[in-house]
Each structure stands twice: as C-alpha cells, then as structure tokens.
mmCIF file of C-alpha atoms in Angstrom:
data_model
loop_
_atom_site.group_PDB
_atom_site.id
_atom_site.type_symbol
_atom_site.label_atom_id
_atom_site.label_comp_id
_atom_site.label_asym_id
_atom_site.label_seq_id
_atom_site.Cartn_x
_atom_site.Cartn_y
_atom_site.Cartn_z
ATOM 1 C CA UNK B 67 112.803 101.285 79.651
ATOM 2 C CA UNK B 68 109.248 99.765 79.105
ATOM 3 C CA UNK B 69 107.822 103.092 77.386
ATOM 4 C CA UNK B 70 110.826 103.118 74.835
ATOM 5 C CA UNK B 71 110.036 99.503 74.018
ATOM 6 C CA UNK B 72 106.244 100.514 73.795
ATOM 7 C CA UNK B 73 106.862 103.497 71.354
ATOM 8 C CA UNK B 74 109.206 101.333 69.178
ATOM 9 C CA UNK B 75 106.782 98.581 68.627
ATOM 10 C CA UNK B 76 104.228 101.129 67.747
ATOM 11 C CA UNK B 77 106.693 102.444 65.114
ATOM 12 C CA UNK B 78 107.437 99.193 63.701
ATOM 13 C CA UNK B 79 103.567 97.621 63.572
ATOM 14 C CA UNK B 80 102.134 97.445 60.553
ATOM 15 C CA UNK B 81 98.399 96.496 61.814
ATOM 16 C CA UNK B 82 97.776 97.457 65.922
ATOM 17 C CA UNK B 83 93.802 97.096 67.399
ATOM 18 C CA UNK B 84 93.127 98.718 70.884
ATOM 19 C CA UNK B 85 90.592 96.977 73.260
ATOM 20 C CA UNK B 86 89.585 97.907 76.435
ATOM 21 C CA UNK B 87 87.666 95.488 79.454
ATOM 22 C CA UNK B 88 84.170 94.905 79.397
ATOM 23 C CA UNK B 89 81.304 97.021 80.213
ATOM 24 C CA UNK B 90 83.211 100.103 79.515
ATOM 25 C CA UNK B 91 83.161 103.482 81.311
ATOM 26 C CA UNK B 92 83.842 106.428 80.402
ATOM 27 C CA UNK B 93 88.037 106.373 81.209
ATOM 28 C CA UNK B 94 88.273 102.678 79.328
ATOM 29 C CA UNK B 95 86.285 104.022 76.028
ATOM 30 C CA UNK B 96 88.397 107.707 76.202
ATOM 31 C CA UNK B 97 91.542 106.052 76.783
ATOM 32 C CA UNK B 98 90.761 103.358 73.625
ATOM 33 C CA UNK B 99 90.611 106.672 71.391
ATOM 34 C CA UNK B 100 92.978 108.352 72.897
ATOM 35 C CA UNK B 101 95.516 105.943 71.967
ATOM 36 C CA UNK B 102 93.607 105.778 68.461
ATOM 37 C CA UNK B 103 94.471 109.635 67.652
ATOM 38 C CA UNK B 104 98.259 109.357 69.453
ATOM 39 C CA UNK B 105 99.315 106.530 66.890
ATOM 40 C CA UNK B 106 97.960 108.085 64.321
ATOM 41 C CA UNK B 107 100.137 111.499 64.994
ATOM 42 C CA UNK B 108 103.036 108.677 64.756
ATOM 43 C CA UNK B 109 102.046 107.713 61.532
ATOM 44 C CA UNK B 110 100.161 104.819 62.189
ATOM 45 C CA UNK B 111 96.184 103.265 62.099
ATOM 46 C CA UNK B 112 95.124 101.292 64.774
ATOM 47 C CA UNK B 113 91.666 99.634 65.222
ATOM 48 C CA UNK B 114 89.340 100.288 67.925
ATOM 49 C CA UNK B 115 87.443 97.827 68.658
ATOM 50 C CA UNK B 116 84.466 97.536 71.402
ATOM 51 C CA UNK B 117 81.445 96.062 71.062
ATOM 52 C CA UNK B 118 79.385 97.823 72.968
ATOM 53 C CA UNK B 119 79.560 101.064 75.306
ATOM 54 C CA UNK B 120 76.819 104.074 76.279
ATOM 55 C CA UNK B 121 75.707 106.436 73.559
ATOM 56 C CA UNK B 122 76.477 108.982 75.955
ATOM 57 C CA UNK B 123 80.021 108.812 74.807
ATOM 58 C CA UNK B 124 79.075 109.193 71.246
ATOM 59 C CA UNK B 125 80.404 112.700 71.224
ATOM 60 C CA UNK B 126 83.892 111.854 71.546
ATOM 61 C CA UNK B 127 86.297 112.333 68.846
ATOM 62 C CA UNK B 128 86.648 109.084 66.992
ATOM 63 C CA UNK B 129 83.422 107.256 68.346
ATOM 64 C CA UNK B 130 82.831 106.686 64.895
ATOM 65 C CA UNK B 131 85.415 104.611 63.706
ATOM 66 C CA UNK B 132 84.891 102.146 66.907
ATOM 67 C CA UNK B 133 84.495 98.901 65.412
ATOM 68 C CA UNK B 134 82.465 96.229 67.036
ATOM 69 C CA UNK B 135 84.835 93.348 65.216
ATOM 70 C CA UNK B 136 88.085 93.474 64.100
ATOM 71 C CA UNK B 137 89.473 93.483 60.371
ATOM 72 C CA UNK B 138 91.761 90.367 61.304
ATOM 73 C CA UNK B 139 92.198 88.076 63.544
ATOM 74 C CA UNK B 140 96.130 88.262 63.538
ATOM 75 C CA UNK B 141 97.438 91.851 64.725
ATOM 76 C CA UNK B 142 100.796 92.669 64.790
ATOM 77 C CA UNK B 143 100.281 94.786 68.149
ATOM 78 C CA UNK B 144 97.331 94.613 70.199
ATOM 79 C CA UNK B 145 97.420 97.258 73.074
ATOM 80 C CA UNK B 146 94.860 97.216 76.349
ATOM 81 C CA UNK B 147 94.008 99.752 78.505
ATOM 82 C CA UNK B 148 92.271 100.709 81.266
ATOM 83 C CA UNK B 149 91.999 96.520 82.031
ATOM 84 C CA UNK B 150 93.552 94.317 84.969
ATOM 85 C CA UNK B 151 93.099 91.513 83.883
ATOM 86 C CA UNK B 152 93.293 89.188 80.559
ATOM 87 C CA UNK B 153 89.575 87.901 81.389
ATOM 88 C CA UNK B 154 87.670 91.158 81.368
ATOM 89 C CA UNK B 155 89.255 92.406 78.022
ATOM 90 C CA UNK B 156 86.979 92.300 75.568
ATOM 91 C CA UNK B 157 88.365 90.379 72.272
ATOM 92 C CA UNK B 158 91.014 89.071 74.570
ATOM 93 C CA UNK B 159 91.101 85.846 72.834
ATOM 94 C CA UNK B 160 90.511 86.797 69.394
ATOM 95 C CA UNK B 161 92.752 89.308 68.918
ATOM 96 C CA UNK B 162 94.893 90.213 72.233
ATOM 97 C CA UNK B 163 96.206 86.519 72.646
ATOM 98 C CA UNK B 164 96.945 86.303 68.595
ATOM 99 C CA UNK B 165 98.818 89.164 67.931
ATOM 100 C CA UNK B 166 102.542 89.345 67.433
ATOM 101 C CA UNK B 167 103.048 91.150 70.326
ATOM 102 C CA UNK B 168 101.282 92.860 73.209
ATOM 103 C CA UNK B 169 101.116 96.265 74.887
ATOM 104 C CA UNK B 170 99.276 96.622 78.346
ATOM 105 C CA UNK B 171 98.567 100.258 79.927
ATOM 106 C CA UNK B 172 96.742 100.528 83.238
ATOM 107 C CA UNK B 173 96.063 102.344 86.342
ATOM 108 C CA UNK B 174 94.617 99.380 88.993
ATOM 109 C CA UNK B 175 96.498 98.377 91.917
ATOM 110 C CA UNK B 176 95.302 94.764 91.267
ATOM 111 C CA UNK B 177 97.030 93.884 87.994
ATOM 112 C CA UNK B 178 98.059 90.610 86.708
ATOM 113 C CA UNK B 179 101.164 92.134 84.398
ATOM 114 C CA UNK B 180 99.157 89.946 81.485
ATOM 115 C CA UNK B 181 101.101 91.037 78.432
ATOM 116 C CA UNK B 182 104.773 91.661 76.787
ATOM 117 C CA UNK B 183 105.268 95.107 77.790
ATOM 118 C CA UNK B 184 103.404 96.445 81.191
ATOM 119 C CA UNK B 185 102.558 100.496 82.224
ATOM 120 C CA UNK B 186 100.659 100.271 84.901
ATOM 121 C CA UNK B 187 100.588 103.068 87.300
ATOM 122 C CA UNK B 188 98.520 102.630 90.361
ATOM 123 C CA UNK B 189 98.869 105.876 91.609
ATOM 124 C CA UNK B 190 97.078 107.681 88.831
ATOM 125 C CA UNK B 191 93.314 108.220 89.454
ATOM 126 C CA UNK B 192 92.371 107.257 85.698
ATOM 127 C CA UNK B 193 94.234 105.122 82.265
ATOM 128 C CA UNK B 194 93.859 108.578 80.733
ATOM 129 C CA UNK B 195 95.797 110.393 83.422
ATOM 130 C CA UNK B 196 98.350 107.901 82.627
ATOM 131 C CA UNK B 197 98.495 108.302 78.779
ATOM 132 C CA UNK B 198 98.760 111.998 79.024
ATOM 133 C CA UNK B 199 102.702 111.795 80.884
ATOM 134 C CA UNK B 200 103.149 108.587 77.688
ATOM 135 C CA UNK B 201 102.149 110.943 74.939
ATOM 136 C CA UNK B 202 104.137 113.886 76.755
ATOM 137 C CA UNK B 203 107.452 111.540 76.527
ATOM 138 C CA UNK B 204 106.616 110.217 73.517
ATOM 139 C CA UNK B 205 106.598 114.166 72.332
ATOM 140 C CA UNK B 206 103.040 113.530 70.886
ATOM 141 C CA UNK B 207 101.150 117.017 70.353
ATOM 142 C CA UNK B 208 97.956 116.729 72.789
ATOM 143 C CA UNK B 209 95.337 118.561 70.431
ATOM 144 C CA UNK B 210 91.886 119.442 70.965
ATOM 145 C CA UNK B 211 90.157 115.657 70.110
ATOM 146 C CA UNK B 212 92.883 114.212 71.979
ATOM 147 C CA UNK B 213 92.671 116.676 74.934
ATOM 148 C CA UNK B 214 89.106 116.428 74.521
ATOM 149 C CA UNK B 215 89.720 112.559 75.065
ATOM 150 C CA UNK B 216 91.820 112.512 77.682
ATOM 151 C CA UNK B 217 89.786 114.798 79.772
ATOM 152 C CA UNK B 218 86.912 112.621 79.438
ATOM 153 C CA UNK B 219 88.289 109.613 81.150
ATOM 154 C CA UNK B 220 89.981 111.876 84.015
ATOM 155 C CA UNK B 221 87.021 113.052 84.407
ATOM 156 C CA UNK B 222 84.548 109.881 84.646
ATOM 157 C CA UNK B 223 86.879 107.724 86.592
ATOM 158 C CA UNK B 224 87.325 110.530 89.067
ATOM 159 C CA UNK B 225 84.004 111.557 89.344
ATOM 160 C CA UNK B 226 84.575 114.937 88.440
ATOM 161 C CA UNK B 227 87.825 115.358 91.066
ATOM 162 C CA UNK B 228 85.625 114.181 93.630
ATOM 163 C CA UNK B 229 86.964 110.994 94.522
ATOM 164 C CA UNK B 230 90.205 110.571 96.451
ATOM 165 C CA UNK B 231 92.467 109.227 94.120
ATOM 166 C CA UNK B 232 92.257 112.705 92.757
ATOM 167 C CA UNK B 233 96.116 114.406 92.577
ATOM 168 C CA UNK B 234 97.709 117.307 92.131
ATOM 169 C CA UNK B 235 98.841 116.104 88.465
ATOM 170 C CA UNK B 236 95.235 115.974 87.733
ATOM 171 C CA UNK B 237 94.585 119.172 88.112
ATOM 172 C CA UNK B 238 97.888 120.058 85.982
ATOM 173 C CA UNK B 239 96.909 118.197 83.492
ATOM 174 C CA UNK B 240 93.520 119.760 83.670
ATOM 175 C CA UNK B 241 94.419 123.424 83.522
ATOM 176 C CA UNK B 242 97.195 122.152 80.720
ATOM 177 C CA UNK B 243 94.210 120.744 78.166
ATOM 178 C CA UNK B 244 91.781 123.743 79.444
ATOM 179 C CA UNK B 245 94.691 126.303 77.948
ATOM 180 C CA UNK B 246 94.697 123.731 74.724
ATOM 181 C CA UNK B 247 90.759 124.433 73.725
ATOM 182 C CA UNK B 248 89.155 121.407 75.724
ATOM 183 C CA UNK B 249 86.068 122.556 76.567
ATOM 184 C CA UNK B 250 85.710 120.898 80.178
ATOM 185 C CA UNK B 251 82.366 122.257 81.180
ATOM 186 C CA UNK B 252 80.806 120.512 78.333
ATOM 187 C CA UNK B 253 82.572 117.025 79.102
ATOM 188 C CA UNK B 254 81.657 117.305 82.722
ATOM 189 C CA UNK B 255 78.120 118.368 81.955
ATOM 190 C CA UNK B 256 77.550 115.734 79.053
ATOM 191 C CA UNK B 257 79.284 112.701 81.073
ATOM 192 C CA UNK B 258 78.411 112.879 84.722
ATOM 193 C CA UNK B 259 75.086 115.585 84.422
ATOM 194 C CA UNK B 260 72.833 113.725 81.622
ATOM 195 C CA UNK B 261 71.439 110.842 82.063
ATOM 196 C CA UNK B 262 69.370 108.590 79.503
ATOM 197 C CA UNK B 263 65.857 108.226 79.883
ATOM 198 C CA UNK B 264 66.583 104.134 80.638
ATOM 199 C CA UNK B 265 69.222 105.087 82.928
ATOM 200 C CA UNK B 266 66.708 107.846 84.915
ATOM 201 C CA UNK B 267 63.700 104.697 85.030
ATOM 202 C CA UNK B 268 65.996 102.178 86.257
ATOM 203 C CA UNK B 269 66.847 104.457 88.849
ATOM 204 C CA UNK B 270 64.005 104.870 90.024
ATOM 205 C CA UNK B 271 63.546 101.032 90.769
ATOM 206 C CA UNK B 272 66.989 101.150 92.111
ATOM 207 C CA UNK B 273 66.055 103.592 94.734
ATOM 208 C CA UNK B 274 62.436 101.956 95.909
ATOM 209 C CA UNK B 275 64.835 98.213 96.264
ATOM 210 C CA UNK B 276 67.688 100.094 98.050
ATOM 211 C CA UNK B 277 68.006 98.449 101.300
ATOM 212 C CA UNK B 278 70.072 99.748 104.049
ATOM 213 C CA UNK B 279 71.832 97.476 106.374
ATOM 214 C CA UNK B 280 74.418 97.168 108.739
ATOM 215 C CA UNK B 281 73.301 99.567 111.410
ATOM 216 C CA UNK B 282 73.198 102.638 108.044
ATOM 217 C CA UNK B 283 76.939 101.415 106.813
ATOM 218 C CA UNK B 284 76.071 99.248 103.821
ATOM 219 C CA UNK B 285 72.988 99.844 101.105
ATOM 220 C CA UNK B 286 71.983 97.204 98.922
ATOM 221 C CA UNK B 287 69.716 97.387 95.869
ATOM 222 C CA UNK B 288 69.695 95.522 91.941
ATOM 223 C CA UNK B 289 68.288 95.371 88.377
ATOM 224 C CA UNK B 290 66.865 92.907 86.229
ATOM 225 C CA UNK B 291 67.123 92.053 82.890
ATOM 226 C CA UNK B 292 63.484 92.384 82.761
ATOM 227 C CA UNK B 293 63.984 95.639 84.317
ATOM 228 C CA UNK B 294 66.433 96.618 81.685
ATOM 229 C CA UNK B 295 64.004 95.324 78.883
ATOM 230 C CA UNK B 296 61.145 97.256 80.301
ATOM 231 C CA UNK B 297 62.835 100.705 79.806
ATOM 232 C CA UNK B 298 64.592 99.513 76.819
ATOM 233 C CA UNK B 299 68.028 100.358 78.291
ATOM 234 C CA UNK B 300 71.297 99.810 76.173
ATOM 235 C CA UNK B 301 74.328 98.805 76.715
ATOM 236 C CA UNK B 302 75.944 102.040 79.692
ATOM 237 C CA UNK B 303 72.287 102.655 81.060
ATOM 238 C CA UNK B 304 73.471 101.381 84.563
ATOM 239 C CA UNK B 305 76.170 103.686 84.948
ATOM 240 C CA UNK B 306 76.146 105.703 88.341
ATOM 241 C CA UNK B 307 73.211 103.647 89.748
ATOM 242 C CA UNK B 308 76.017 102.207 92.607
ATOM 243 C CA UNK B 309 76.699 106.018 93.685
ATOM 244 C CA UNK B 310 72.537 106.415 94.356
ATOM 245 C CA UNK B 311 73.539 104.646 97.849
ATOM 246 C CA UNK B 312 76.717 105.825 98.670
ATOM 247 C CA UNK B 313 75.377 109.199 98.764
ATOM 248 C CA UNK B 314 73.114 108.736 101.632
ATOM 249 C CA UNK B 315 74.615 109.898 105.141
ATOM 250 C CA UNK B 316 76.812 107.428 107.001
ATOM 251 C CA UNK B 317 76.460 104.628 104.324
ATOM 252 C CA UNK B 318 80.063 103.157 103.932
ATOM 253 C CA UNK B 319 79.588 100.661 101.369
ATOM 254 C CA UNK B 320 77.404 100.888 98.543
ATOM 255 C CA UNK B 321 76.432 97.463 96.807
ATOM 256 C CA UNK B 322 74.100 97.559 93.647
ATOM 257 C CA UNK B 323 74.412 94.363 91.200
ATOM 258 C CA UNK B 324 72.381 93.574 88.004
ATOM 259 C CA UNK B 325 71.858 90.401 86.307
ATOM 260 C CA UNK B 326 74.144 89.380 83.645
ATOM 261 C CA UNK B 327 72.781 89.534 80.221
ATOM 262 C CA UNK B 328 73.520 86.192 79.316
ATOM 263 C CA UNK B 329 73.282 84.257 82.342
ATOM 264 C CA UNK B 330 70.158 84.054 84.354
ATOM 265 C CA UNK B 331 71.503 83.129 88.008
ATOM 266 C CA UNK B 332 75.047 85.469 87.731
ATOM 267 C CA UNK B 333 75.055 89.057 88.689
ATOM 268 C CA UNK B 334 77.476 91.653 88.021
ATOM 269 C CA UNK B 335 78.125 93.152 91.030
ATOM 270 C CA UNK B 336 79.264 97.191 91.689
ATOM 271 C CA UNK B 337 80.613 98.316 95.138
ATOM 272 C CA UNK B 338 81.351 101.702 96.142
ATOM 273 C CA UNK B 339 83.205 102.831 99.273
ATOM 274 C CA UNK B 340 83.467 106.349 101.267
ATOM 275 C CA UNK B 341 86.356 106.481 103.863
ATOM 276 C CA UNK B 342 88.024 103.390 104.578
ATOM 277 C CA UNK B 343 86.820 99.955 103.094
ATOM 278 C CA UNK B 344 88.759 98.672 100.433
ATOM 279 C CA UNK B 345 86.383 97.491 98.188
ATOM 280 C CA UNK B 346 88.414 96.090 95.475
ATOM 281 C CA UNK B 347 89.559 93.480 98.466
ATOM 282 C CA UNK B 348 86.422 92.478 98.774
ATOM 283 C CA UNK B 349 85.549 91.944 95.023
ATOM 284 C CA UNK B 350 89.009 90.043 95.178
ATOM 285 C CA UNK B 351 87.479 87.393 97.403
ATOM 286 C CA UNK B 352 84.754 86.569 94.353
ATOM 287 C CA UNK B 353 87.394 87.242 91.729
ATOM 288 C CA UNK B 354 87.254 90.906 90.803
ATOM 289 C CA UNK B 355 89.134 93.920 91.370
ATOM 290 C CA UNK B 356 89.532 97.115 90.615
ATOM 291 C CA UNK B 357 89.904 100.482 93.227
ATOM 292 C CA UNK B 358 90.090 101.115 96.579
ATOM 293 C CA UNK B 359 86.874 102.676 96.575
ATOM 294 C CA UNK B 360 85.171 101.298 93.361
ATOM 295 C CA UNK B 361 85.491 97.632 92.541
ATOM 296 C CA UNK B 362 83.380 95.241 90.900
ATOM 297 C CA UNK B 363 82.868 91.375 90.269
ATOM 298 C CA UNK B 364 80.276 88.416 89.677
ATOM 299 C CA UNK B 365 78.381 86.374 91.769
ATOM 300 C CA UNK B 366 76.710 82.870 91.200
ATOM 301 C CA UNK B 367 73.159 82.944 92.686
ATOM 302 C CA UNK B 368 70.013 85.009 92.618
ATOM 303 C CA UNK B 369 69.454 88.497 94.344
ATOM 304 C CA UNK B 370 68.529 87.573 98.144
ATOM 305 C CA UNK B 371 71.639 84.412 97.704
ATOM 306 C CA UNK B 372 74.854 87.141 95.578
ATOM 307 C CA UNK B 373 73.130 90.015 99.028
ATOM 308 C CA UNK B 374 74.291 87.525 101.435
ATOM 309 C CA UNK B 375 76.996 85.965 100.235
ATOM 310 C CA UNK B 376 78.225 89.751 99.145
ATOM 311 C CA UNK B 377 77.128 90.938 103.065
ATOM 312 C CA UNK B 378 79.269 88.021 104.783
ATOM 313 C CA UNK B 379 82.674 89.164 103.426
ATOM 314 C CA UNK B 380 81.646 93.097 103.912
ATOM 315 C CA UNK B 381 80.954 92.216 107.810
ATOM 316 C CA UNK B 382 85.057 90.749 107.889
ATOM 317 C CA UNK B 383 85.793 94.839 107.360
ATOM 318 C CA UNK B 384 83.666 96.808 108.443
#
C-alpha cells in the first residue's frame, strides 16, 4: 500500500526536504510544516524549503525554520505537497529531481503522478485535509502546532468552508483539532480577515480595472509590477484579489491576472468559478490546472492580448 511505502522511506531517510509549488497559499505553506512537525514526531528532520510566501503566515508553527535554499543538493527523500505538477514545484530541479527517492502528496484532480510514491486524493477540499487521515494511520499524535497547521490550510483552500469542495470530514476533522486546543477563530480571523496594507492598495486598483463582460457572467481586472512596486507589496500581497469579482451578483467566472515578476509580456493568470464552469479546464487549455472552481495558469501577451485570448476559451463554456 502506497502510505506504508511512504512511512517506511520516511523511517529509513537520513536527510528529507519538503517543497511545495510556487506562489504558495495558505494550504501549500501549512501542509510544508505540517509534514515538518509529523517527521519529526517519527524521529526525523526534514528541511523546509520555500523561497518566498506572505508574512501573513508568519504565525504558524515552524515559519521559522523555512529555509529559502536547501543544505544539499542531494536528499535522500524529497516529499511535495499540495503540487500537480513537477513544473510548478519550487526547487523541483535542484532538489526534487536529485534525491534518492521521491514522495508526492496532493489533493488536485489534474495530477501528473510525477514522483516514486503518489497520494493524491481529489476528493479532499485541501493537501492538509489529506495529511490529517496520513498522520492518523501513521498513529502520529496531532498536537496543538500541528493541529494549528493543519487547520490553516483547511481553512485557506476552503475559504473558510465556504467553497463546495467542503465535506463532511472537514468538519470532523475540524471539531477533532478544536477539542485538541487549535484555536480556529484566530486562524480564520488572521488568514482570510487581515489583509496587508499592499494587499488593501492593490485592491483598490483591482476594483476601479474590474471589467464585467459577458452579459454580467465573467469580470476581468489585473496588476502590474509597477503596481506592485508602488505599494511595495511582497511576495502573498495578491492573495484574494480573484474573489473581489466573483462576489458580485450573477458573475460566473472571475478572471484577475498579474504580470509575472520576471517576465514583462507573461501574466499569471487566477480564475474563480461559482456554480458550474470548470475552471481548471480552462487553465488546462494554456497549461495550468488546479480546481474545479479555482484554477490558475500563464499567458504570453500583454493585458488587453492574455483578456482575449483568456475570454475566447471561457465563451466555449459558458
């Protein structure tokens, strides 16, 4: 069974590094910890390492041993989570295709199965949700930091049990870590009801671009990096700008994109669905992936040429 081969390769590693895709949310930088503290209840140090992911997950237990490189280049494990695919994980090539051998845990529907051992279970709403029934087989005691981890990505990647990948396990699980000492007011408040001062300017411009189209079905709206440079935003200050148009009556699709840092003519594109498109389709055509109803990819062009090019394969579902 794959989760006995996963637990035994954990016991026998010597050196094991977590990574997690790019531009991490809040479920891809809980679930990197949350692995962190379950390996070490086995006896065992693993590295996390991401380069860069929103202060506003600073209070998490462990943040501070995140490393931005790793302390070799030649793991004996490397594990991913919350990642579909072997491009978007960060240190993919430096330390995921180099190590002995690999561990993959995920929750996407899209998933390209990229290393030795594969979890993925596209039913759960978030990587965390998935962990939590790992660590329960692996007889792992789920503390306070780890709860407290745990409950963060749930959370996040369900939008605080809004969204409709939401099941009944979640709420199990929920009322399970609440009875352990997680305090989930103060996750919910700190993670989805503060915002940075960046993030609150840039939303602001995001609201006085938002276009909608498609008879009130789609809204459309973007960021620069001069935009970004302007308010001084870091790395996680665009998080939640894609739900500012979803939210408005009747609006379907939600499309917000933002220009990549390192490429002038490439946007990152976000899209957010309500009822019935499946986004993650769509992103598919350019690409991407991710959820039914949040999915994201890039686009070659600038803002009026990644609008249309994004609009012609929205009109195909619609």
């Amino acid at each position: 069974m794959t989760l006995d081969n996963i637990l035994e390769e954990i016991k026998k590693a010597e050196t094991i590094v977590v990574l997690c895709h790019e531009s991490p949310d809040g479920d891809a930088v809980a679930s990197s910890l949350s692995v962190m503290h379950a390996v070490a209840k086995l006896g065992k140090e693993a590295d996390v390492i991401i380069p860069e992911y929103s202060k506003v997950f600073d209070f998490l237990p462990g943040a501070d041993k995140i490393l931005q490189k790793g302390r070799t280049n030649k793991y004996d494990l490397a594990i991913s989570v919350d990642c579909s695919d072997l491009k978007r994980l960060v240190g993919g090539k430096e330390y995921f295709e180099t190590a002995k051998r690999t561990i993959e845990i995920d929750h996407h529907s899209v998933n390209s199965m990229f290393a030795d051992f594969n979890y993925v279970d596209p039913v759960a709403p978030a990587c965390c949700q998935v962990l939590i029934g790992m660590f329960e087989y692996f007889g792992i005691d789920i503390d306070k930091e780890l709860g407290t981890c745990l409950l963060t990505g749930i959370i996040t990647d369900t939008g605080g049990f809004q969204y409709s990948a939401t099941t009944a396990e979640t709420f199990e699980f929920t009322a399970e870590l609440l009875r352990r000492g997680v305090n989930v007011s103060d996750i919910y408040k700190r993670v989805l009801n503060t915002v940075t001062k960046a993030n609150f300017e840039l939303s602001k411009r995001v609201m006085n671009r938002l276009e909608i189209l498609e008879n009130g079905k789609v809204t459309f709206t973007y960021i620069t990096k001069e935009d970004e440079k302007q308010v001084n935003a870091e790395p996680g200050d665009h998080e939640g700008l894609v739900e500012i148009g979803r939210n408005i009556e009747g609006v379907e699709v939600s499309v917000f994109i933002r220009q990549k840092e390192d490429e002038e003519d490439v946007y990152k594109v976000s899209m957010r669905s309500s009822q019935y498109v499946n986004v993650s389709d769509v992103c598919l055509m350019f690409g991407g992936g991710g959820h039914p109803r949040a999915a994201g990819t890039t686009v070659k062009g600038d803002v009026e040429t990644v609008k249309q090019k994004v609009l012609t394969e929205l009109k195909k579902v619609l």
